[in-house]
Coordinates of C-alpha atoms in Angstrom, one line a residue:
M1 CA 0.0 0.0 0.0
K2 CA 1.2 3.5 -0.7
R3 CA 2.5 5.4 2.2
Q4 CA 1.1 8.8 3.1
I5 CA 3.4 11.8 3.1
L6 CA 3.9 12.8 6.7
A7 CA 6.1 15.0 8.8
L8 CA 9.7 15.2 7.6
A9 CA 12.5 15.3 10.0
T10 CA 13.9 18.7 8.9
V11 CA 13.9 21.1 6.1
G12 CA 16.2 20.4 3.1
I13 CA 14.2 17.3 1.9
T14 CA 11.4 17.5 -0.6
V15 CA 8.0 16.1 0.4
A16 CA 8.0 13.8 -2.6
G17 CA 11.5 12.5 -1.8
A18 CA 11.0 12.0 1.9
A19 CA 7.7 10.1 1.8
A20 CA 6.1 8.6 4.8
L21 CA 7.7 7.9 8.1
Y22 CA 4.9 5.7 9.3
A23 CA 4.5 2.3 7.7
V24 CA 1.2 0.6 7.0
V25 CA 0.5 -2.2 9.5
D26 CA -0.5 -5.6 8.2
R27 CA -4.1 -5.9 9.4
S28 CA -3.7 -9.7 9.4
N29 CA -2.1 -9.2 12.9
D30 CA -5.2 -7.6 14.3
S31 CA -6.3 -10.8 16.1
A32 CA -3.5 -10.2 18.6
A33 CA -5.2 -7.0 19.8
T34 CA -8.7 -6.7 21.3
P35 CA -11.1 -4.3 19.3
A36 CA -13.5 -2.4 21.3
S37 CA -17.3 -3.2 21.1
A38 CA -19.2 -0.8 18.9
N39 CA -21.5 -0.1 21.7
A40 CA -18.7 1.1 24.1
F41 CA -17.7 4.2 21.9
N42 CA -18.3 7.3 24.0
C43 CA -17.1 10.5 22.5
S44 CA -18.0 13.0 25.3
T45 CA -16.2 15.3 27.7
F46 CA -15.0 13.3 30.8
Q47 CA -12.3 13.8 33.5
I48 CA -8.9 12.1 33.6
P49 CA -6.2 12.3 36.4
A50 CA -3.4 14.6 35.6
P51 CA 0.2 13.0 35.2
D52 CA 2.4 13.6 38.2
G53 CA 3.5 17.2 38.5
A54 CA 1.0 18.5 35.9
T55 CA -2.5 20.0 35.9
V56 CA -5.2 19.3 33.3
E57 CA -6.2 22.8 32.1
S58 CA -8.9 21.6 29.7
L59 CA -10.4 18.6 28.0
T60 CA -12.6 18.7 24.9
A61 CA -14.2 16.0 22.8
R62 CA -16.0 16.1 19.4
N63 CA -17.1 13.7 16.8
V64 CA -15.4 14.2 13.4
P65 CA -17.0 12.8 10.3
T66 CA -15.3 10.8 7.6
G67 CA -13.3 13.2 5.2
T68 CA -10.0 14.6 4.1
F69 CA -7.9 16.1 6.7
Q70 CA -5.8 19.1 5.6
V71 CA -2.6 19.1 7.7
P72 CA -2.0 22.6 9.0
G73 CA 1.2 24.5 8.3
S74 CA 3.5 24.8 5.3
P75 CA 5.6 22.1 3.4
P76 CA 7.4 20.0 4.2
L77 CA 6.0 19.6 7.7
G78 CA 2.4 20.5 6.7
G79 CA 0.2 21.8 4.0
Y80 CA -0.8 18.4 2.5
P81 CA -4.1 16.4 2.6
V82 CA -4.7 13.0 4.3
P83 CA -7.7 11.7 2.3
D84 CA -10.4 9.3 3.6
V85 CA -9.9 9.7 7.3
P86 CA -12.6 7.7 9.0
A87 CA -15.1 9.1 11.5
H88 CA -13.4 9.5 14.8
C89 CA -13.6 11.1 18.2
E90 CA -11.0 14.0 18.6
V91 CA -10.0 14.6 22.2
T92 CA -7.8 17.6 23.0
V93 CA -6.2 17.7 26.5
T94 CA -4.1 20.8 27.6
L95 CA -1.6 20.4 30.4
T96 CA 0.3 22.9 32.4
H97 CA 3.0 22.5 35.1
P98 CA 3.5 24.6 38.3
S99 CA 5.4 27.9 37.8
A100 CA 6.1 27.0 34.2
N101 CA 3.2 29.0 32.5
D102 CA 3.3 26.3 29.8
H103 CA 0.3 24.9 27.8
A104 CA 1.2 21.5 26.3
T105 CA -1.6 20.1 24.1
V106 CA -2.2 16.4 23.6
Q107 CA -4.5 15.4 20.8
V108 CA -6.1 11.9 20.7
W109 CA -8.0 10.6 17.7
L110 CA -10.0 7.4 18.1
P111 CA -11.7 5.7 15.2
E112 CA -15.5 5.3 15.7
S113 CA -15.4 1.8 14.2
G114 CA -12.6 -0.6 13.1
W115 CA -10.4 0.1 16.1
N116 CA -7.5 -2.5 16.0
G117 CA -7.2 -2.4 19.8
R118 CA -3.8 -0.6 19.7
F119 CA -2.6 2.8 20.7
Q120 CA 0.0 4.6 18.6
A121 CA 1.8 7.7 19.7
V122 CA 3.4 9.8 16.9
G123 CA 6.7 11.6 17.1
G124 CA 7.8 15.0 15.8
A125 CA 10.4 16.6 13.5
A126 CA 13.1 19.2 14.0
Y127 CA 11.7 21.5 16.8
A128 CA 8.1 20.2 16.5
A129 CA 7.3 17.7 19.3
G130 CA 4.5 16.1 17.4
N131 CA 2.8 15.5 14.0
I132 CA -1.0 15.7 13.6
G133 CA -0.7 14.4 10.0
G134 CA 0.8 11.2 11.4
V135 CA -2.1 10.9 13.7
A136 CA -4.5 11.1 10.8
T137 CA -2.7 8.4 8.9
A138 CA -2.5 6.1 12.0
V139 CA -6.3 6.5 12.5
K140 CA -6.8 5.3 8.9
Q141 CA -4.8 2.2 9.8
G142 CA -7.2 1.5 12.7
Y143 CA -5.2 2.8 15.6
A144 CA -6.2 5.2 18.4
A145 CA -3.4 7.6 17.9
A146 CA -2.1 10.7 19.6
T147 CA 0.7 13.3 19.5
T148 CA 1.8 16.4 21.5
D149 CA 3.0 19.9 20.7
A150 CA 4.8 20.0 24.1
G151 CA 3.8 23.7 24.3
V152 CA 6.5 24.5 21.8
D153 CA 6.7 25.2 18.1
T154 CA 4.5 23.2 15.8
T155 CA 6.1 24.2 12.5
G156 CA 9.4 22.6 13.5
L157 CA 11.7 25.4 12.4
D158 CA 11.2 28.0 15.1
T159 CA 13.0 28.2 18.5
T160 CA 11.7 31.6 19.7
W161 CA 10.3 29.6 22.5
G162 CA 13.7 28.8 23.7
L163 CA 14.6 32.0 25.4
N164 CA 12.4 34.1 27.8
S165 CA 12.1 37.9 27.8
A166 CA 15.3 38.1 29.9
G167 CA 17.4 36.2 27.3
Q168 CA 17.5 33.1 29.6
V169 CA 16.7 29.5 28.4
N170 CA 13.1 28.5 29.1
T171 CA 14.0 25.4 31.0
A172 CA 10.4 24.3 31.5
L173 CA 9.6 24.2 27.7
L174 CA 13.0 22.6 26.9
E175 CA 12.2 19.9 29.4
N176 CA 8.9 19.5 27.7
F177 CA 10.5 19.2 24.4
A178 CA 13.3 16.9 25.5
S179 CA 11.3 14.3 27.5
R180 CA 8.4 15.3 29.7
S181 CA 5.7 15.9 27.2
V182 CA 6.2 12.5 25.4
H183 CA 5.9 10.7 28.7
E184 CA 2.7 12.7 29.5
L185 CA 1.5 11.9 26.0
A186 CA 1.7 8.2 26.8
I187 CA -0.1 8.5 30.0
V188 CA -3.0 10.7 28.8
G189 CA -3.4 8.9 25.5
K190 CA -3.8 5.6 27.2
Q191 CA -6.4 7.2 29.7
V192 CA -8.4 8.7 26.9
V193 CA -8.5 5.4 25.1
N194 CA -9.9 3.7 28.2
N195 CA -12.5 6.4 28.6
V196 CA -13.7 6.5 25.1
Y197 CA -13.8 2.7 24.5
D198 CA -14.3 1.6 28.1
Q199 CA -11.3 -0.6 27.8
A200 CA -7.6 -0.3 27.7
A201 CA -5.5 -0.6 24.5
S202 CA -4.0 -4.1 24.2
Y203 CA -0.7 -2.7 23.1
A204 CA 1.0 0.7 23.0
Y205 CA 3.4 1.7 20.2
W206 CA 5.7 4.6 19.5
N207 CA 6.4 5.7 15.9
G208 CA 8.7 8.5 14.8
C209 CA 11.7 9.5 12.8
S210 CA 14.6 12.0 13.5
T211 CA 13.3 14.1 16.4
G212 CA 10.6 11.4 16.7
G213 CA 13.4 8.8 16.7
R214 CA 15.0 10.7 19.5
Q215 CA 11.8 10.8 21.5
G216 CA 11.4 7.1 21.2
Y217 CA 14.9 6.5 22.5
M218 CA 14.3 8.9 25.3
E219 CA 11.2 6.9 26.2
A220 CA 13.2 3.6 26.3
Q221 CA 15.9 5.2 28.4
K222 CA 13.9 7.2 30.8
Y223 CA 10.3 5.8 30.8
P224 CA 10.7 2.2 29.9
S225 CA 7.2 1.1 30.6
D226 CA 5.3 3.6 28.5
F227 CA 5.4 1.5 25.2
N228 CA 5.5 -2.1 24.3
G229 CA 7.1 -1.4 21.0
I230 CA 9.1 1.6 19.8
N231 CA 9.9 2.3 16.2
A232 CA 12.4 5.0 16.3
D233 CA 14.1 5.6 12.9
A234 CA 17.1 7.8 11.9
P235 CA 17.1 8.9 15.6
A236 CA 18.4 12.3 16.6
I237 CA 20.2 10.8 19.6
N238 CA 23.5 12.0 20.7
W239 CA 21.8 15.3 20.2
N240 CA 24.5 17.7 21.1
Q241 CA 27.3 15.9 19.3
F242 CA 25.4 15.5 16.0
E243 CA 23.5 18.8 16.1
V244 CA 26.7 20.9 16.5
A245 CA 28.7 18.6 14.2
T246 CA 26.4 19.3 11.3
L247 CA 27.9 22.8 11.3
W248 CA 31.3 21.3 10.7
P249 CA 31.1 21.6 6.9
Q250 CA 30.4 25.3 7.1
V251 CA 33.4 25.7 9.5
V252 CA 35.7 23.8 7.1
M253 CA 34.6 25.8 4.1
S254 CA 34.9 29.1 6.0
E255 CA 38.4 28.3 7.3
A256 CA 39.5 27.2 3.8
H257 CA 37.9 30.3 2.2
T258 CA 36.5 27.8 -0.3
Y259 CA 32.8 27.0 -1.2
P260 CA 32.8 24.2 -3.7
T261 CA 29.9 24.1 -6.3
S262 CA 27.2 21.4 -6.0
C263 CA 28.6 20.0 -9.1
E264 CA 32.1 19.6 -7.6
F265 CA 30.6 17.9 -4.5
N266 CA 28.4 15.6 -6.7
A267 CA 31.6 14.6 -8.6
F268 CA 33.1 13.2 -5.3
N269 CA 30.1 11.3 -4.5
Q270 CA 29.8 9.8 -7.9
A271 CA 33.5 8.8 -7.8
A272 CA 33.0 7.1 -4.4
V273 CA 30.0 5.2 -5.5
K274 CA 31.9 4.1 -8.6
Q275 CA 34.8 2.7 -6.5
C276 CA 32.8 1.3 -3.6
D277 CA 29.5 0.1 -5.2
P278 CA 30.9 -3.2 -6.5
Q279 CA 32.2 -4.3 -3.0
D280 CA 28.9 -6.1 -2.4
G281 CA 29.3 -8.1 -5.6
L282 CA 27.2 -5.9 -7.9
A283 CA 27.5 -2.6 -9.4
D284 CA 23.9 -1.4 -8.9
G285 CA 24.4 2.2 -7.7
L286 CA 24.2 1.4 -4.1
I287 CA 27.0 1.2 -1.5
S288 CA 26.0 -1.6 0.9
D289 CA 28.7 -1.1 3.4
P290 CA 29.9 2.6 3.5
G291 CA 32.2 1.9 6.3
R292 CA 34.4 0.0 4.0
C293 CA 34.6 2.7 1.4
D294 CA 38.0 4.1 1.5
F295 CA 37.8 6.4 -1.5
D296 CA 40.5 9.2 -1.4
P297 CA 39.2 12.6 -2.5
R298 CA 42.7 13.5 -3.7
R299 CA 42.1 11.2 -6.6
L300 CA 40.0 13.8 -8.2
I301 CA 42.5 16.6 -8.0
G302 CA 42.8 18.1 -11.5
T303 CA 39.5 16.5 -12.8
K304 CA 37.4 18.9 -14.9
V305 CA 33.7 19.2 -13.9
Q306 CA 31.0 20.9 -16.0
C307 CA 28.4 22.8 -14.2
D308 CA 25.7 25.3 -15.5
G309 CA 27.8 26.0 -18.6
K310 CA 31.0 26.5 -16.6
E311 CA 34.0 24.2 -16.2
Y312 CA 35.6 23.8 -12.9
T313 CA 38.9 22.0 -12.2
I314 CA 39.0 20.1 -8.8
S315 CA 41.7 21.8 -6.7
E316 CA 43.7 20.4 -3.9
T317 CA 41.9 22.8 -1.5
V318 CA 38.5 21.4 -2.7
A319 CA 39.6 17.9 -2.2
D320 CA 40.7 18.7 1.3
V321 CA 37.4 20.4 2.1
V322 CA 35.6 17.1 1.1
R323 CA 38.1 15.0 3.0
K324 CA 37.5 16.9 6.2
I325 CA 33.7 16.9 5.9
W326 CA 33.7 13.1 5.4
D327 CA 36.2 12.7 8.2
G328 CA 34.1 14.7 10.7
P329 CA 34.9 17.4 13.3
R330 CA 38.3 17.1 15.2
D331 CA 39.7 19.3 18.0
A332 CA 43.1 21.1 17.9
N333 CA 44.8 18.0 19.0
G334 CA 43.4 15.9 16.1
K335 CA 41.0 14.0 18.4
Q336 CA 37.7 13.1 16.5
L337 CA 34.7 14.9 18.2
W338 CA 32.1 13.2 16.2
F339 CA 31.3 11.5 12.9
G340 CA 31.3 13.1 9.5
L341 CA 28.9 13.1 6.6
P342 CA 28.5 9.5 5.3
T343 CA 30.2 8.7 2.1
G344 CA 27.7 9.0 -0.7
A345 CA 25.3 11.2 1.2
D346 CA 24.1 14.4 -0.4
F347 CA 26.3 17.5 0.6
S348 CA 23.8 20.2 -0.2
A349 CA 21.8 20.7 3.0
L350 CA 25.0 21.2 5.1
T351 CA 27.2 23.0 2.5
A352 CA 24.8 25.6 1.2
G353 CA 26.1 29.1 0.5
V354 CA 24.9 32.5 -0.8
T355 CA 26.7 34.3 -3.5
D356 CA 26.4 38.0 -3.7
A357 CA 26.4 40.3 -6.8
N358 CA 30.2 40.5 -6.6
G359 CA 30.6 36.8 -6.7
I360 CA 31.6 36.5 -3.1
T361 CA 30.2 33.4 -1.5
T362 CA 29.4 33.1 2.2
G363 CA 28.0 30.1 4.1
S364 CA 24.4 29.5 4.8
P365 CA 24.2 27.0 7.8
F366 CA 21.5 24.5 8.0
T367 CA 18.8 26.1 10.2
V368 CA 18.2 23.3 12.7
P369 CA 21.8 23.1 14.1
A370 CA 22.2 26.8 13.6
Q371 CA 19.2 27.6 15.9
W372 CA 20.4 25.1 18.5
V373 CA 23.7 26.8 18.7
S374 CA 22.5 30.4 18.6
T375 CA 19.4 30.0 20.9
F376 CA 20.4 27.4 23.4
V377 CA 24.2 27.3 23.5
Q378 CA 25.1 31.0 22.7
K379 CA 21.7 32.3 24.0
Q380 CA 21.8 35.0 21.3
R381 CA 19.1 34.5 18.6
S382 CA 21.2 36.8 16.3
F383 CA 24.4 34.8 16.7
D384 CA 25.9 34.0 13.2
T385 CA 27.2 30.4 12.8
A386 CA 28.3 30.9 9.2
N387 CA 31.9 31.9 9.9
L388 CA 33.0 29.9 12.9
T389 CA 36.6 29.2 13.4
Y390 CA 37.9 25.8 14.4
A391 CA 38.6 27.1 17.9
Q392 CA 35.1 28.6 18.2
F393 CA 33.5 25.3 17.0
D394 CA 35.5 23.3 19.6
R395 CA 34.3 25.5 22.3
I396 CA 30.7 25.5 21.3
F397 CA 30.8 21.6 20.9
Q398 CA 32.1 21.2 24.5
Q399 CA 29.7 23.8 25.9
A400 CA 26.6 22.2 24.3
R401 CA 27.5 18.8 25.8
S402 CA 28.3 20.2 29.2
E403 CA 25.0 22.2 29.5
Y404 CA 22.6 19.9 27.8
D405 CA 23.7 16.3 27.5
S406 CA 21.8 15.5 30.8
I407 CA 18.7 17.1 29.5
I408 CA 18.3 16.3 25.8
G409 CA 21.4 14.2 24.9
T410 CA 19.5 11.0 24.7
A411 CA 22.7 8.9 24.7
D412 CA 22.3 6.8 27.8
P413 CA 23.1 3.1 26.6
N414 CA 21.5 1.5 29.7
L415 CA 18.3 0.0 28.2
S416 CA 18.1 -2.7 30.9
A417 CA 14.9 -1.4 32.4
F418 CA 13.3 -1.3 28.9
R419 CA 14.5 -4.8 28.2
D420 CA 13.2 -6.1 31.6
A421 CA 9.8 -4.4 30.9
G422 CA 9.5 -6.6 27.8
G423 CA 9.8 -3.7 25.4
K424 CA 11.1 -4.0 21.8
L425 CA 13.0 -1.2 20.0
L426 CA 13.4 -1.2 16.2
T427 CA 15.4 1.3 14.3
W428 CA 16.2 1.9 10.6
Q429 CA 18.4 4.5 9.2
G430 CA 19.6 5.4 5.7
D431 CA 23.3 4.7 5.0
A432 CA 23.3 8.0 3.1
D433 CA 21.6 10.1 5.8
Q434 CA 22.7 13.6 5.1
L435 CA 21.6 15.2 8.4
I436 CA 22.3 12.7 11.2
P437 CA 25.5 10.6 10.7
T438 CA 24.5 7.0 10.6
A439 CA 27.7 6.1 12.4
G440 CA 26.4 7.8 15.5
T441 CA 23.4 5.3 15.7
V442 CA 25.9 2.5 15.1
D443 CA 28.0 3.8 17.9
Y444 CA 25.1 3.8 20.3
R445 CA 24.1 0.3 19.5
K446 CA 27.7 -0.9 20.1
R447 CA 27.7 0.9 23.4
V448 CA 24.5 -0.9 24.4
D449 CA 26.1 -4.2 23.4
A450 CA 29.1 -3.5 25.6
L451 CA 27.0 -2.7 28.6
L452 CA 24.3 -5.3 28.3
G453 CA 26.1 -8.5 27.4
G454 CA 26.9 -8.4 23.7
T455 CA 25.1 -8.4 20.4
T456 CA 23.2 -11.7 20.8
R457 CA 21.5 -10.6 24.0
V458 CA 20.7 -7.2 22.8
D459 CA 19.2 -8.5 19.7
D460 CA 16.5 -10.0 21.8
F461 CA 14.9 -6.5 22.4
Y462 CA 16.8 -4.0 20.2
R463 CA 17.6 -4.2 16.4
V464 CA 19.0 -1.6 14.0
F465 CA 18.8 -1.9 10.2
L466 CA 20.8 0.2 7.8
A467 CA 19.3 0.9 4.3
P468 CA 21.9 1.5 1.5
G469 CA 21.6 4.7 -0.4
V470 CA 18.7 6.1 1.7
A471 CA 18.7 9.7 2.8
H472 CA 17.4 11.1 6.1
C473 CA 14.0 9.6 6.9
A474 CA 13.4 8.7 3.3
L475 CA 12.9 5.0 3.4
T476 CA 9.9 4.0 1.4
G477 CA 7.7 0.9 1.3
S478 CA 9.1 -0.4 4.6
N479 CA 7.3 -3.0 6.7
D480 CA 8.8 -1.6 9.9
M481 CA 5.6 -1.3 11.9
T482 CA 4.4 -4.7 10.7
A483 CA 7.7 -6.2 11.7
L484 CA 7.5 -4.5 15.1
T485 CA 3.9 -5.6 15.7
D486 CA 4.9 -9.3 14.9
W487 CA 7.8 -8.9 17.3
V488 CA 5.9 -7.5 20.1
E489 CA 2.7 -9.6 19.9
H490 CA 4.0 -12.9 18.4
G491 CA 7.7 -13.0 19.4
K492 CA 8.9 -13.0 15.8
A493 CA 12.0 -10.9 15.9
P494 CA 12.9 -9.4 12.4
D495 CA 16.0 -10.4 10.6
V496 CA 15.4 -8.2 7.7
L497 CA 13.1 -5.3 6.8
R498 CA 11.5 -5.1 3.3
A499 CA 11.9 -1.8 1.6
T500 CA 12.1 0.1 -1.7
L501 CA 15.4 1.6 -2.6
T502 CA 16.5 4.0 -5.3
T503 CA 19.9 3.5 -6.9
A504 CA 22.3 6.3 -7.9
T505 CA 21.0 6.0 -11.4
G506 CA 17.4 6.4 -10.3
Q507 CA 16.2 2.8 -10.6
T508 CA 13.7 1.6 -8.0
V509 CA 14.5 -1.8 -6.5
S510 CA 12.9 -3.9 -3.8
R511 CA 15.5 -5.0 -1.2
D512 CA 15.8 -6.7 2.2
I513 CA 17.4 -4.3 4.6
C514 CA 19.9 -6.2 6.8
R515 CA 20.2 -5.8 10.6
L516 CA 23.4 -4.9 12.2
P517 CA 26.0 -6.1 12.0
F518 CA 25.2 -7.7 8.6
V519 CA 25.5 -6.2 5.2
S520 CA 23.8 -7.0 1.9
R521 CA 25.7 -9.0 -0.7
Y522 CA 24.7 -10.1 -4.2
T523 CA 24.4 -13.9 -4.5
G524 CA 26.1 -13.9 -8.0
D525 CA 22.9 -14.6 -9.9
G526 CA 19.3 -13.5 -10.1
H527 CA 17.8 -10.3 -11.2
P528 CA 19.5 -7.3 -9.5
A529 CA 16.1 -5.7 -8.7
S530 CA 14.8 -8.8 -6.8
P531 CA 15.4 -9.1 -3.0
T532 CA 16.0 -12.8 -3.3
S533 CA 19.2 -12.2 -5.3
F534 CA 20.9 -10.8 -2.2
R535 CA 21.7 -12.2 1.3
C536 CA 22.8 -10.7 4.5
V537 CA 26.4 -11.6 5.5
A538 CA 28.9 -10.6 8.1
P539 CA 31.0 -7.6 7.0

């Protein structure tokens, strides 16, 4: 079934290219859940107990007929229709916290008929804590679904809420965004389900990508009993490391006084794919194991590139800029601070620049990390991140970790409580993720393995799948929620995920996505577009 276009993780990805973050669930599994009686549906105002430390400011309920839901806002996070949303009860609960003067809204939609007995909470994107379009789609799939705005920005691209009138960080709203509101969403959502259907949901699931992925990991780390299953994709964990590190390409270009053209950047990716693509046994435009790709950017020095009617010659300086971007940020002593842009990932979002009438180019940093640094780290909304020096970058990187790791870092590898609660955590991420380095997710999984007894034991409750050639939150045709449901409700742990991939030449292929630590390899025969022509092997 075709996936609906939902919230994207950040700007810089087209709506068409980033298609849905929420997979269609195979309804054949519905027997595992307990649907409500049609007579039990009660869409009316009722009272629910407030979560600890919160007060319920208001609760409203209304019946909404079948129709098309127009997601509010502008693309890519809004401004698109979700057709054929079934008749449902829309419950809106507003919470506040003592002395915080906040107003966090939870919306719960509950299908009037055809409820599959499950509750699904939907995650946010960038600085939006939730996604109402994802709720509409989940309701179409039979879920009682919910999301929260955490009392902060709902467009995803505004952090004016981050500082109060005195220029100080709004710690209450940051706590909402970081962790508190998602936990309260779980509590309130389940209570609403119980009131409307007169019975509890059989299972509770989390579903999100990027910020939504980070929220899912925060739940597993901090509130391990909230959800039976968590689908947390391309997760924005290690928040302070990766967020600041995505400014590194701008720092490198500024220090080198060199801003390569998009054609030059593309030439390096094309050369890397050409060299490393065949390592999996088939030259199909996909690098199955980017970690083994050792393409040296210096090989292109002197190569001529045609771009918009102009010819460029790859210089040693340009090659060094690319090398440093792929390598990732390092401090003055050469110690690696975080991971760089994955080989083969698109450069454009993190290397954008603006050229004036005199032909002078300056950097145009990606807005999400730029706002994190200016608002929360520097506490000056006007702070310019376009021309940071290496020394400034190092200082900001360390300051972000020192001030905010304990609040929003989402990097704690101790998932023992989640494991003991019987939870299952599933993650996929594109190997060509241009916004969140895939290596950071792999590093987190390795730290969990080291803490909790090794890969085999951790695989019992937590699995990661890496998709060759896939950009940020852009995996299509995935059966991730189906796989998670089977795992939670039937004990069938997924060895692969089925998905649709697009090669470097634009060809669409169906492929089984391997779980860590395995990688895809061509069997030597069979049609290259068929998933049966590949197997998952140890790297």
